[in-house]
Short mmCIF file of C-alpha atoms and ligand atoms in Angstrom, two decimals:
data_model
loop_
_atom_site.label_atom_id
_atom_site.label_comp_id
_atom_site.label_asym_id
_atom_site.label_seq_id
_atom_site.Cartn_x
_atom_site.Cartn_y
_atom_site.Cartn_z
CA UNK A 1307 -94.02 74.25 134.70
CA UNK A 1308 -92.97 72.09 131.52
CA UNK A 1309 -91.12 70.27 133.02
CA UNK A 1310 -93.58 69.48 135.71
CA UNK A 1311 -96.10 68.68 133.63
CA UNK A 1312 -93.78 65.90 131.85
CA UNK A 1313 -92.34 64.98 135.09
CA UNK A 1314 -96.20 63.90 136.06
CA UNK A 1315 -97.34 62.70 132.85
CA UNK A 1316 -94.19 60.16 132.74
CA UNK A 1317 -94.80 59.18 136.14
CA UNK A 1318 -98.66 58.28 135.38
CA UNK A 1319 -97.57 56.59 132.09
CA UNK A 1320 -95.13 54.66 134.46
CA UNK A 1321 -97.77 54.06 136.71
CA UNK A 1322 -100.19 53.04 134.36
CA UNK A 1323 -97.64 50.59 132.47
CA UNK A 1324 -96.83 48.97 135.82
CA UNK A 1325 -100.84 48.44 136.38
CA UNK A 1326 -101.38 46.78 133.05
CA UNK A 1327 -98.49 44.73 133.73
CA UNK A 1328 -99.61 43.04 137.06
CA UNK A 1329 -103.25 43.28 135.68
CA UNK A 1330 -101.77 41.17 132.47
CA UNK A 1331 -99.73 38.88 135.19
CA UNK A 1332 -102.42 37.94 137.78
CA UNK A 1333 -104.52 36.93 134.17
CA UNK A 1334 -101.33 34.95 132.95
CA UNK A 1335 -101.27 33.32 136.27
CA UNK A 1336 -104.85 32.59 135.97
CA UNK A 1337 -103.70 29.93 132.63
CA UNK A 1338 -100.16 29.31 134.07
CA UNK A 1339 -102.17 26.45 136.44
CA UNK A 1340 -100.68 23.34 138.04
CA UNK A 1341 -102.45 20.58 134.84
CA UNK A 1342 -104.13 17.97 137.03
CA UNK A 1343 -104.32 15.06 134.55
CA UNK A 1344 -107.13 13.79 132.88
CA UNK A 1345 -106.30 10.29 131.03
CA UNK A 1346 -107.71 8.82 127.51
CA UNK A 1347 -107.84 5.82 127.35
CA UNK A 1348 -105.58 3.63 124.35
CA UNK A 1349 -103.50 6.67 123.68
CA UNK A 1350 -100.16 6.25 121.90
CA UNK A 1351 -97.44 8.85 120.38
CA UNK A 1352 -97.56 9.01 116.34
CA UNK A 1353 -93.98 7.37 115.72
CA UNK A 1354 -92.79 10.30 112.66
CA UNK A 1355 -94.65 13.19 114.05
CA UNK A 1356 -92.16 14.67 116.62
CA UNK A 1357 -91.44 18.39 115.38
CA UNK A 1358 -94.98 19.87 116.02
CA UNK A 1359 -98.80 19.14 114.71
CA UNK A 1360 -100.22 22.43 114.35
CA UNK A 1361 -103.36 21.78 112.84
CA UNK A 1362 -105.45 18.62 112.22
CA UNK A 1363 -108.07 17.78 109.63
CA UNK A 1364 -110.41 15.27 109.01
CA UNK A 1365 -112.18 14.10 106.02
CA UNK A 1366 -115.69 12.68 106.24
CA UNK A 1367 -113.61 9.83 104.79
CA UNK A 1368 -111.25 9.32 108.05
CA UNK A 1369 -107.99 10.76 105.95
CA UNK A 1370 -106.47 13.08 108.59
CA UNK A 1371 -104.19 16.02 107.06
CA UNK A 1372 -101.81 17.10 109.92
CA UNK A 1373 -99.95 20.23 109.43
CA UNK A 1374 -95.65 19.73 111.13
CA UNK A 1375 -93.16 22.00 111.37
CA UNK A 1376 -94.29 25.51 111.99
CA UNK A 1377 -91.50 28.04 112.97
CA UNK A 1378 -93.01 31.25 114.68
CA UNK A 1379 -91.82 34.37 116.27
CA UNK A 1380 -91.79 32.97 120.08
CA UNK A 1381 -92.69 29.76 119.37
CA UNK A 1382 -90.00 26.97 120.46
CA UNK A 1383 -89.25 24.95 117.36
CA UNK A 1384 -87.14 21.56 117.34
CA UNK A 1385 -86.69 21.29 113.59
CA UNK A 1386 -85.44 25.14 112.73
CA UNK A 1387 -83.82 24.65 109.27
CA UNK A 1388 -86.64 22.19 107.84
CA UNK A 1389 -89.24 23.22 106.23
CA UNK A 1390 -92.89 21.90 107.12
CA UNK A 1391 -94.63 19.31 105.51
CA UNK A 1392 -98.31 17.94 105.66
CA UNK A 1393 -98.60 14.54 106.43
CA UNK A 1394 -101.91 11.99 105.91
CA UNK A 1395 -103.43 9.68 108.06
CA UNK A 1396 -105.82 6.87 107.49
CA UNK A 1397 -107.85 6.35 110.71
CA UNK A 1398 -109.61 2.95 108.88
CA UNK A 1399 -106.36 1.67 109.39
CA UNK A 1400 -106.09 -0.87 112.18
CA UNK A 1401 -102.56 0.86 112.66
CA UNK A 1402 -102.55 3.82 110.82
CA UNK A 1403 -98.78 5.76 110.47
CA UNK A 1404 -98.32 9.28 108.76
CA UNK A 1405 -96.70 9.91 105.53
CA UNK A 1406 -95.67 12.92 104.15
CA UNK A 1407 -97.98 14.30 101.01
CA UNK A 1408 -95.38 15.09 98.14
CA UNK A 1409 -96.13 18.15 96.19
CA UNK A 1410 -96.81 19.08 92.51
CA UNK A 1411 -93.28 20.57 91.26
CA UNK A 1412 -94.39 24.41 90.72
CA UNK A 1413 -94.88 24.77 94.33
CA UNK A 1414 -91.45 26.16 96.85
CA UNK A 1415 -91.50 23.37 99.42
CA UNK A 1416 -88.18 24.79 100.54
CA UNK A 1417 -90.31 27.41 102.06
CA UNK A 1418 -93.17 25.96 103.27
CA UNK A 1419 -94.04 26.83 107.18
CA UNK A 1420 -97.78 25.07 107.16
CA UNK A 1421 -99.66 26.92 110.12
CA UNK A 1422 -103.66 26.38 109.85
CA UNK A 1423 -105.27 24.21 107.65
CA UNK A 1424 -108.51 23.35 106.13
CA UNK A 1425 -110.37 20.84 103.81
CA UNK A 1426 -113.21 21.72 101.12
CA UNK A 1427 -115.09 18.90 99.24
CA UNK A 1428 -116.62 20.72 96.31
CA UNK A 1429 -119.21 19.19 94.20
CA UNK A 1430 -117.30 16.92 91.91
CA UNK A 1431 -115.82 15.30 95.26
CA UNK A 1432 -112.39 16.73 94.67
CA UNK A 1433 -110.86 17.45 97.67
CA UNK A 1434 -109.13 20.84 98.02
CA UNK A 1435 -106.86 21.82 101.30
CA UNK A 1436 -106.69 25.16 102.30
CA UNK A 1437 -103.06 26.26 103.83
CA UNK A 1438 -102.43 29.18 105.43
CA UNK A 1439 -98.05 29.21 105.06
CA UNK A 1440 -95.50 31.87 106.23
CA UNK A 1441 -92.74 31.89 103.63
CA UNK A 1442 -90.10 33.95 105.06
CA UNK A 1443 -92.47 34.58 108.05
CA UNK A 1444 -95.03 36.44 105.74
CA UNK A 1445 -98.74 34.94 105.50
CA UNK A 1446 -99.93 33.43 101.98
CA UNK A 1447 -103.18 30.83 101.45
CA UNK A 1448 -102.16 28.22 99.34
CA UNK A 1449 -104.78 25.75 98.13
CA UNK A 1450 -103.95 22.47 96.62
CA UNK A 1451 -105.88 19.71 95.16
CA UNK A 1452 -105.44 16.42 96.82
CA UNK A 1453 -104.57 13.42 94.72
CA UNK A 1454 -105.54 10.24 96.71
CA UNK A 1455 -103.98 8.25 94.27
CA UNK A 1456 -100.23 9.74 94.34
CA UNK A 1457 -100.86 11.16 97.79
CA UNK A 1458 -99.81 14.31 96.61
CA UNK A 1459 -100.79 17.84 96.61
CA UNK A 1460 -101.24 19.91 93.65
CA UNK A 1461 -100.30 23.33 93.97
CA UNK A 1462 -103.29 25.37 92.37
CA UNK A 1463 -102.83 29.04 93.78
CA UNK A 1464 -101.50 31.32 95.94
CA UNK A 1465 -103.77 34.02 97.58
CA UNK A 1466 -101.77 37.49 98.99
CA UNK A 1467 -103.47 40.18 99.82
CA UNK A 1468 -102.52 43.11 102.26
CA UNK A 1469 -105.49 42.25 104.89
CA UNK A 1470 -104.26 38.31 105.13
CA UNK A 1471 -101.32 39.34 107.72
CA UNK A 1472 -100.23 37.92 110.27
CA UNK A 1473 -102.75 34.96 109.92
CA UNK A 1474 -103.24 32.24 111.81
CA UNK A 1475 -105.90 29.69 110.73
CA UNK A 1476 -108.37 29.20 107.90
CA UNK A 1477 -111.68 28.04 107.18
CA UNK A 1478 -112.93 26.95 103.84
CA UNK A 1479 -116.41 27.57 103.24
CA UNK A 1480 -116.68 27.13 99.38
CA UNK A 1481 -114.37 27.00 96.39
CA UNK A 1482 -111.39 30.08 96.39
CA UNK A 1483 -113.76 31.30 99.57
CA UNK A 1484 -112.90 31.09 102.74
CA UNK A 1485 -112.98 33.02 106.39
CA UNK A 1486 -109.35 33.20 108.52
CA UNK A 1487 -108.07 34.87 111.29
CA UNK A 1488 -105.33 37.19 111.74
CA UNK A 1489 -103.72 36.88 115.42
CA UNK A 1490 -102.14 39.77 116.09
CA UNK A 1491 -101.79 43.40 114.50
CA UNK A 1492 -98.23 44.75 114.74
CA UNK A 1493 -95.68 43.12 113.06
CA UNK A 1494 -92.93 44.58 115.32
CA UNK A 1495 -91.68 44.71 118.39
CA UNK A 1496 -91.93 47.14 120.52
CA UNK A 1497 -95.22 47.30 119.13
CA UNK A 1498 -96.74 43.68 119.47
CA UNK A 1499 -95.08 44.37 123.18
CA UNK A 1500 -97.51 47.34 123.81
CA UNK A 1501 -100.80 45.63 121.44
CA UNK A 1502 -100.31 43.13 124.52
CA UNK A 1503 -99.77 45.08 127.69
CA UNK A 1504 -102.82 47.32 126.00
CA UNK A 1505 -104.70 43.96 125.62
CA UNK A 1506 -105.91 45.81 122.29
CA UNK A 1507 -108.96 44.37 120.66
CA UNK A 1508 -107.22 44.51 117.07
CA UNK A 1509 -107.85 41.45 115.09
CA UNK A 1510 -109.86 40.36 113.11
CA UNK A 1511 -111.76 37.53 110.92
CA UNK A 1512 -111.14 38.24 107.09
CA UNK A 1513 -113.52 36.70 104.83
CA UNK A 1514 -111.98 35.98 100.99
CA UNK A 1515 -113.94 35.31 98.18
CA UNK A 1516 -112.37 36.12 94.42
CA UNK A 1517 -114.96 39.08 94.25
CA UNK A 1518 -114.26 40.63 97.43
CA UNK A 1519 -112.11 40.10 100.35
CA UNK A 1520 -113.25 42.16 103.41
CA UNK A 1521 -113.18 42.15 107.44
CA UNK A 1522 -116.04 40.27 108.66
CA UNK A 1523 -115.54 41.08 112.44
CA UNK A 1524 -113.57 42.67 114.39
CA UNK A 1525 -112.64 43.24 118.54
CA UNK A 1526 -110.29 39.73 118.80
CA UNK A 1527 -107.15 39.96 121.16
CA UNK A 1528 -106.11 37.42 119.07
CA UNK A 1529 -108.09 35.86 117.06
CA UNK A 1530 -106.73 32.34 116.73
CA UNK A 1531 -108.74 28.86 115.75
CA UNK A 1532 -111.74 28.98 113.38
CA UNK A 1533 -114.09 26.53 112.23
CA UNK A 1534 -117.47 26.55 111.04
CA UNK A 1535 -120.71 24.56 112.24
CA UNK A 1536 -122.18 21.36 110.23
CA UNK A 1537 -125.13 23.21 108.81
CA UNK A 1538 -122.97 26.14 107.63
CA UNK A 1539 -124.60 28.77 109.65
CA UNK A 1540 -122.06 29.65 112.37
CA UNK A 1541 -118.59 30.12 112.57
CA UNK A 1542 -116.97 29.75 115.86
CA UNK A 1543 -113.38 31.60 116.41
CA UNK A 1544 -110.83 30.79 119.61
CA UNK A 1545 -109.39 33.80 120.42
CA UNK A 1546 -106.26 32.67 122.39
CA UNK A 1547 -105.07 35.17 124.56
CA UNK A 1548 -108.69 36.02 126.04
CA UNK A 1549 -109.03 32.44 126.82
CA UNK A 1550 -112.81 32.60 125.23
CA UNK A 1551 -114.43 30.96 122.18
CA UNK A 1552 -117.08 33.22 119.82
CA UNK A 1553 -119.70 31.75 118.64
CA UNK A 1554 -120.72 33.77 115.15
CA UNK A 1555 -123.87 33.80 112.85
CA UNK A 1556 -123.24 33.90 109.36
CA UNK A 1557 -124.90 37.19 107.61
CA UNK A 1558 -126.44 37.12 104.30
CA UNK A 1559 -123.11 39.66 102.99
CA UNK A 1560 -120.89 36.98 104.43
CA UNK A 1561 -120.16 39.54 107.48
CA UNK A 1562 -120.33 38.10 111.25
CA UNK A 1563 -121.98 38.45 113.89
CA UNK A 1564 -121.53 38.01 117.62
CA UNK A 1565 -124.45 35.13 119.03
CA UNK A 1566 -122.12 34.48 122.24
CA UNK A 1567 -118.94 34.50 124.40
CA UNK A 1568 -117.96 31.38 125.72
CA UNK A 1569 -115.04 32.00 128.89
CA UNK A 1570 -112.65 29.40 129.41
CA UNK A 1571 -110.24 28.78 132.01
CA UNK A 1572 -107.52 27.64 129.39
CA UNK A 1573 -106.38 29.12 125.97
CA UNK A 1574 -108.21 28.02 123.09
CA UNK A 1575 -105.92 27.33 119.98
CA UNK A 1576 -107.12 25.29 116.78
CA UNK A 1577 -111.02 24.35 117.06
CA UNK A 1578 -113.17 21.15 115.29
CA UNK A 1579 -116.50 19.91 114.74
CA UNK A 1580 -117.10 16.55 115.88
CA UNK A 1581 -119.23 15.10 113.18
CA UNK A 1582 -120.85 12.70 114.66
CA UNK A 1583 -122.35 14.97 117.64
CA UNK A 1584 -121.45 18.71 116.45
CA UNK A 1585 -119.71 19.64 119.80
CA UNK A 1586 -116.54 21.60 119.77
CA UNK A 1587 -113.15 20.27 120.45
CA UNK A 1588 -110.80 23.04 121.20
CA UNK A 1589 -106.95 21.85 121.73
CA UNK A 1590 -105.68 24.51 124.08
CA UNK A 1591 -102.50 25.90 126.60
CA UNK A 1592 -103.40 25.18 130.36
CA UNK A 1593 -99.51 27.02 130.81
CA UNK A 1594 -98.97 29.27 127.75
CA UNK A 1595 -96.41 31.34 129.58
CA UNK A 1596 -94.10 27.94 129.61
CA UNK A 1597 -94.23 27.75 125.70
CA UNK A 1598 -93.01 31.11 125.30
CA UNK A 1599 -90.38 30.79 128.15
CA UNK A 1600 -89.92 26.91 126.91
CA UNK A 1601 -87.68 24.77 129.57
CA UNK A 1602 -87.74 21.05 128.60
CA UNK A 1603 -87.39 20.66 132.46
CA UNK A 1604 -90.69 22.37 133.03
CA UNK A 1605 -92.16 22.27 129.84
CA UNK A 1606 -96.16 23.34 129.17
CA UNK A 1607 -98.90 21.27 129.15
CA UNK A 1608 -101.43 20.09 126.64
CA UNK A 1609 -105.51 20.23 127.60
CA UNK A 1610 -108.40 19.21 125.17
CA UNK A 1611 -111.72 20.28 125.93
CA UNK A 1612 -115.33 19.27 124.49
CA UNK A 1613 -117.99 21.88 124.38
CA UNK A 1614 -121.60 20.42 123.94
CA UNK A 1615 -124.87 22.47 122.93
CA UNK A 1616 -123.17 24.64 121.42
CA UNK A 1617 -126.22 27.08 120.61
CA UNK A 1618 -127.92 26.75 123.61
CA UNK A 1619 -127.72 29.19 126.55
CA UNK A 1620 -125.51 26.91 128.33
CA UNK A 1621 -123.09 25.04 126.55
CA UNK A 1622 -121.02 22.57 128.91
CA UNK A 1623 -117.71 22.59 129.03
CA UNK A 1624 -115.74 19.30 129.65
CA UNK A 1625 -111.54 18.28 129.82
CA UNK A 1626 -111.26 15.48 128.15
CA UNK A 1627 -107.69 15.12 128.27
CA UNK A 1628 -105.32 17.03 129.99
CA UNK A 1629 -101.52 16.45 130.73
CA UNK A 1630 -98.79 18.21 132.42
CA UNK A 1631 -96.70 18.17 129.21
CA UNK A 1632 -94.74 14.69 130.74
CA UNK A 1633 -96.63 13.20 127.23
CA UNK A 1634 -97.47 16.31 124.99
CA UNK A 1635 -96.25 19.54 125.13
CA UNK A 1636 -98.16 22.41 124.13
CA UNK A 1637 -101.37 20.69 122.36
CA UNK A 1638 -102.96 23.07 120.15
CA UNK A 1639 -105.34 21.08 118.24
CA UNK A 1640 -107.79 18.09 118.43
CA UNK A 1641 -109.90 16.14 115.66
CA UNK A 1642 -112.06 13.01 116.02
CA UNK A 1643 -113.35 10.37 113.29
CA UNK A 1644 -115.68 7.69 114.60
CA UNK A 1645 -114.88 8.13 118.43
CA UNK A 1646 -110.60 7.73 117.68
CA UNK A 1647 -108.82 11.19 118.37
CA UNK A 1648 -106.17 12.75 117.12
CA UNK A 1649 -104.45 15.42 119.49
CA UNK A 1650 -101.42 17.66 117.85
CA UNK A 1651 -99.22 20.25 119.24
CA UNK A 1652 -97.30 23.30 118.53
CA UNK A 1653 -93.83 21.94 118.05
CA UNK A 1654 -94.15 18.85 120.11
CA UNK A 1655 -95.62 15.37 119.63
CA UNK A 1656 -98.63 13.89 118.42
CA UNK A 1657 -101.05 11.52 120.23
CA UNK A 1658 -103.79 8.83 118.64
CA UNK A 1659 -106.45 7.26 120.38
CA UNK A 1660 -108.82 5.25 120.18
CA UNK A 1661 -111.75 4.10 122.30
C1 NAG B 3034 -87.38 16.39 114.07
O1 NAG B 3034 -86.35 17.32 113.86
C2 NAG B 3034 -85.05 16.83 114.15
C3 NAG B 3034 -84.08 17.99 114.02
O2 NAG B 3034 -84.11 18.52 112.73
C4 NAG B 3034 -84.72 15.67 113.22
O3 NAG B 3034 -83.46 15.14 113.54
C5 NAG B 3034 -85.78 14.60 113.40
O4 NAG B 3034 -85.57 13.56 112.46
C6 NAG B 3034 -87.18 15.17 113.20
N1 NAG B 3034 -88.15 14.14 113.51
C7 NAG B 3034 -89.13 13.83 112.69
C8 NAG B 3034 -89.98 12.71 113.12
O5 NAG B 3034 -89.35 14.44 111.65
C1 NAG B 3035 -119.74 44.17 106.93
O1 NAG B 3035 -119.70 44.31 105.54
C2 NAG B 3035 -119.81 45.62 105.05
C3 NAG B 3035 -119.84 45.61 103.53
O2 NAG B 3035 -119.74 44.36 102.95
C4 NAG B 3035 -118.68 46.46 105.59
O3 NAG B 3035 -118.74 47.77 105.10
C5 NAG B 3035 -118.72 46.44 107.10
O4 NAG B 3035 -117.64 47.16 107.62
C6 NAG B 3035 -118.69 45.02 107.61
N1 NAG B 3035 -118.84 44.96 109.04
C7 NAG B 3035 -117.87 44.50 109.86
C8 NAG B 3035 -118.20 44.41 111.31
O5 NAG B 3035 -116.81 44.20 109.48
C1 NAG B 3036 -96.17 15.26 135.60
O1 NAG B 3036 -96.96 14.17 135.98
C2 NAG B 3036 -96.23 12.96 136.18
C3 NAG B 3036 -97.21 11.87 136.52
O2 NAG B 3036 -98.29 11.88 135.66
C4 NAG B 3036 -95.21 13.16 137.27
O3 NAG B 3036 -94.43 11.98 137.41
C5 NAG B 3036 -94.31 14.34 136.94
O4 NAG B 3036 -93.45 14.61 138.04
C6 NAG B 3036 -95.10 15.57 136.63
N1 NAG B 3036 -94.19 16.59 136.11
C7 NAG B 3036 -94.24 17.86 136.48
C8 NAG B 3036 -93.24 18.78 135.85
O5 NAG B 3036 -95.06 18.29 137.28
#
């Protein structure tokens, strides 16, 4: 009768792994589309930015900080044994390039694997950026100061804590305060394996302050790109794998809550606010399953979408560029200064245009 009754229960746990699995599949298939393309005008690759573009930052000032280099578990890398670097951007420059940001001498730049970033202006105008890094694949903040000057970065801390794993982006929201996201919760296989098949709802937005550091809201697949609105009241998180965007109110205790869902047919990645109208842009995967199965033959493609009204009860969705990865591969971010776009990647190539 034991035995029976282990026979049965391994055959429904077969059964039930084998449902998830072609329920996971026809959902995969559902972002592993044909990318019909959808052209920019006056686009042109970034000559120096060829080993990924993460995440992309504007100042109010049109300095772009771009993020190169990340190495992460499943993620095709082209530049394994460098670290990353941040570069800058001036986009008044009739031809702007990129040039690497040196850093202050106390900081490990031997280590450095850059993943999300984020600027803060504070009230002296000093401009801080907000790093989330993965030495040795763990998950540290670093903020810097940012000397315009020496174009350099000054380190000026490193934040650890034992909720900020396994994070993915950052949002800076005052000085040493900040929300980010954490994009998945096992740290090991088999068990990020099974958190997937599951399709558990186990990450989370941290929010970080020097008084308190605390979950501000939970139920993410994977909670990936965050940003927050102009006036400060909403934060809006990608989470990736669900191929929706959240938009979030900001409570008084700094906790947040759910206003909407908004269901794409792609997978969101890094998210911006375009200043100048307060729509989204989200860089996302039309093909994720081709990044994690990366053939250069058949590599993925790269899709940018705008999301307008925002707030109201129906926000419109728009591709405004999409390629079939014959240009970029794998565009996970965009960012936009006086109508001129900057569109990054994962591990690929960068793209500037302008209208
Ligand atoms: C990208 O990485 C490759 C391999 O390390 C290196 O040869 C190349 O110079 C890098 N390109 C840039 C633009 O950094
Ligand atoms: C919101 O914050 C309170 C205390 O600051 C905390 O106990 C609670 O769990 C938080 N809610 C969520 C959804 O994280
Ligand atoms: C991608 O599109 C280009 C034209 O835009 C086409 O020449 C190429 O064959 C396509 N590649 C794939 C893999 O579909």
């Amino acid at each position: 009768m034991g035995r029976l009754m282990a026979l049965a229960l391994l055959g429904a746990s077969l059964a039930f792994i084998g449902e998830r699995i072609l329920s996971l599949r026809g959902k995969m298939n559902a972002v592993s589309r044909e990318v019909t393309s959808v052209e920019l005008q006056n686009c042109q690759l970034i000559e120096g930015l060829e080993n990924g573009s993460e995440d992309i930052d504007i100042l109010p000032s049109g300095l772009a900080f771009i993020s190169t280099g990340l190495k992460y578990p499943g993620m095709p890398s082209f530049a394994p044994d460098e670290p990353g670097q941040i570069f800058l951007m001036d986009l008044n420059e009739q031809n702007p390039k990129p040039h690497a940001l040196k850093f202050s001498d106390s900081f490990d730049k031997e280590i450095f694997n850059p993943h999300g970033i984020s600027t803060f202006i504070d009230k002296d105008d000093t401009v801080y950026l907000y790093v989330v890094n993965h030495p040795h694949m763990k998950s540290t903040v670093e903020i810097f100061k940012f000397d315009d000057k020496q174009r350099s970065l000054i380190h000026w801390k490193t934040i650890t804590h034992e909720l900020l794993k396994s994070v993915n982006d950052i949002v800076a929201i005052g000085l040493e305060e900040f929300y980010a996201t954490r994009d998945h919760y096992f740290t090991s296989f088999p068990m990020t394996f099974i958190e997937i098949i599951l399709e558990l709802r186990w990450t989370y937005v941290l929010f970080y302050s020097p008084r308190e550091i605390k979950v501000a809201a939970t139920g993410f697949k994977s909670a990936n790109g965050i940003t927050v609105s102009q006036n400060r009241k909403y934060v809006y998180v990608a989470d990736v794998s669900d191929a929706a965007i959240h938009i979030m109110e900001i409570q008084d205790n700094w906790n947040l809550t759910q206003l909407k869902r908004i269901q794409l047919g792609t997978l969101p990645d890094n998210l911006n606010v375009d200043p100048a109208t307060g729509d989204i842009l989200a860089g996302c995967h039309p093909n994720a399953m081709k990044i994690l199965f990366y053939n250069p033959e058949d590599p993925p493609g790269s899709e940018v979408l705008r999301i307008q009204n925002v707030l109201s009860d129906k926000p419109t969705v728009n591709t405004v560029y999409a390629n079939n990865g014959s240009v970029l591969q794998g565009s996970s971010v965009a960012s936009v200064y006086h109508e001129k776009m900057l569109i990054g990647s994962v591990f690929h190539k960068a793209l500037y245009c302008v209208p």
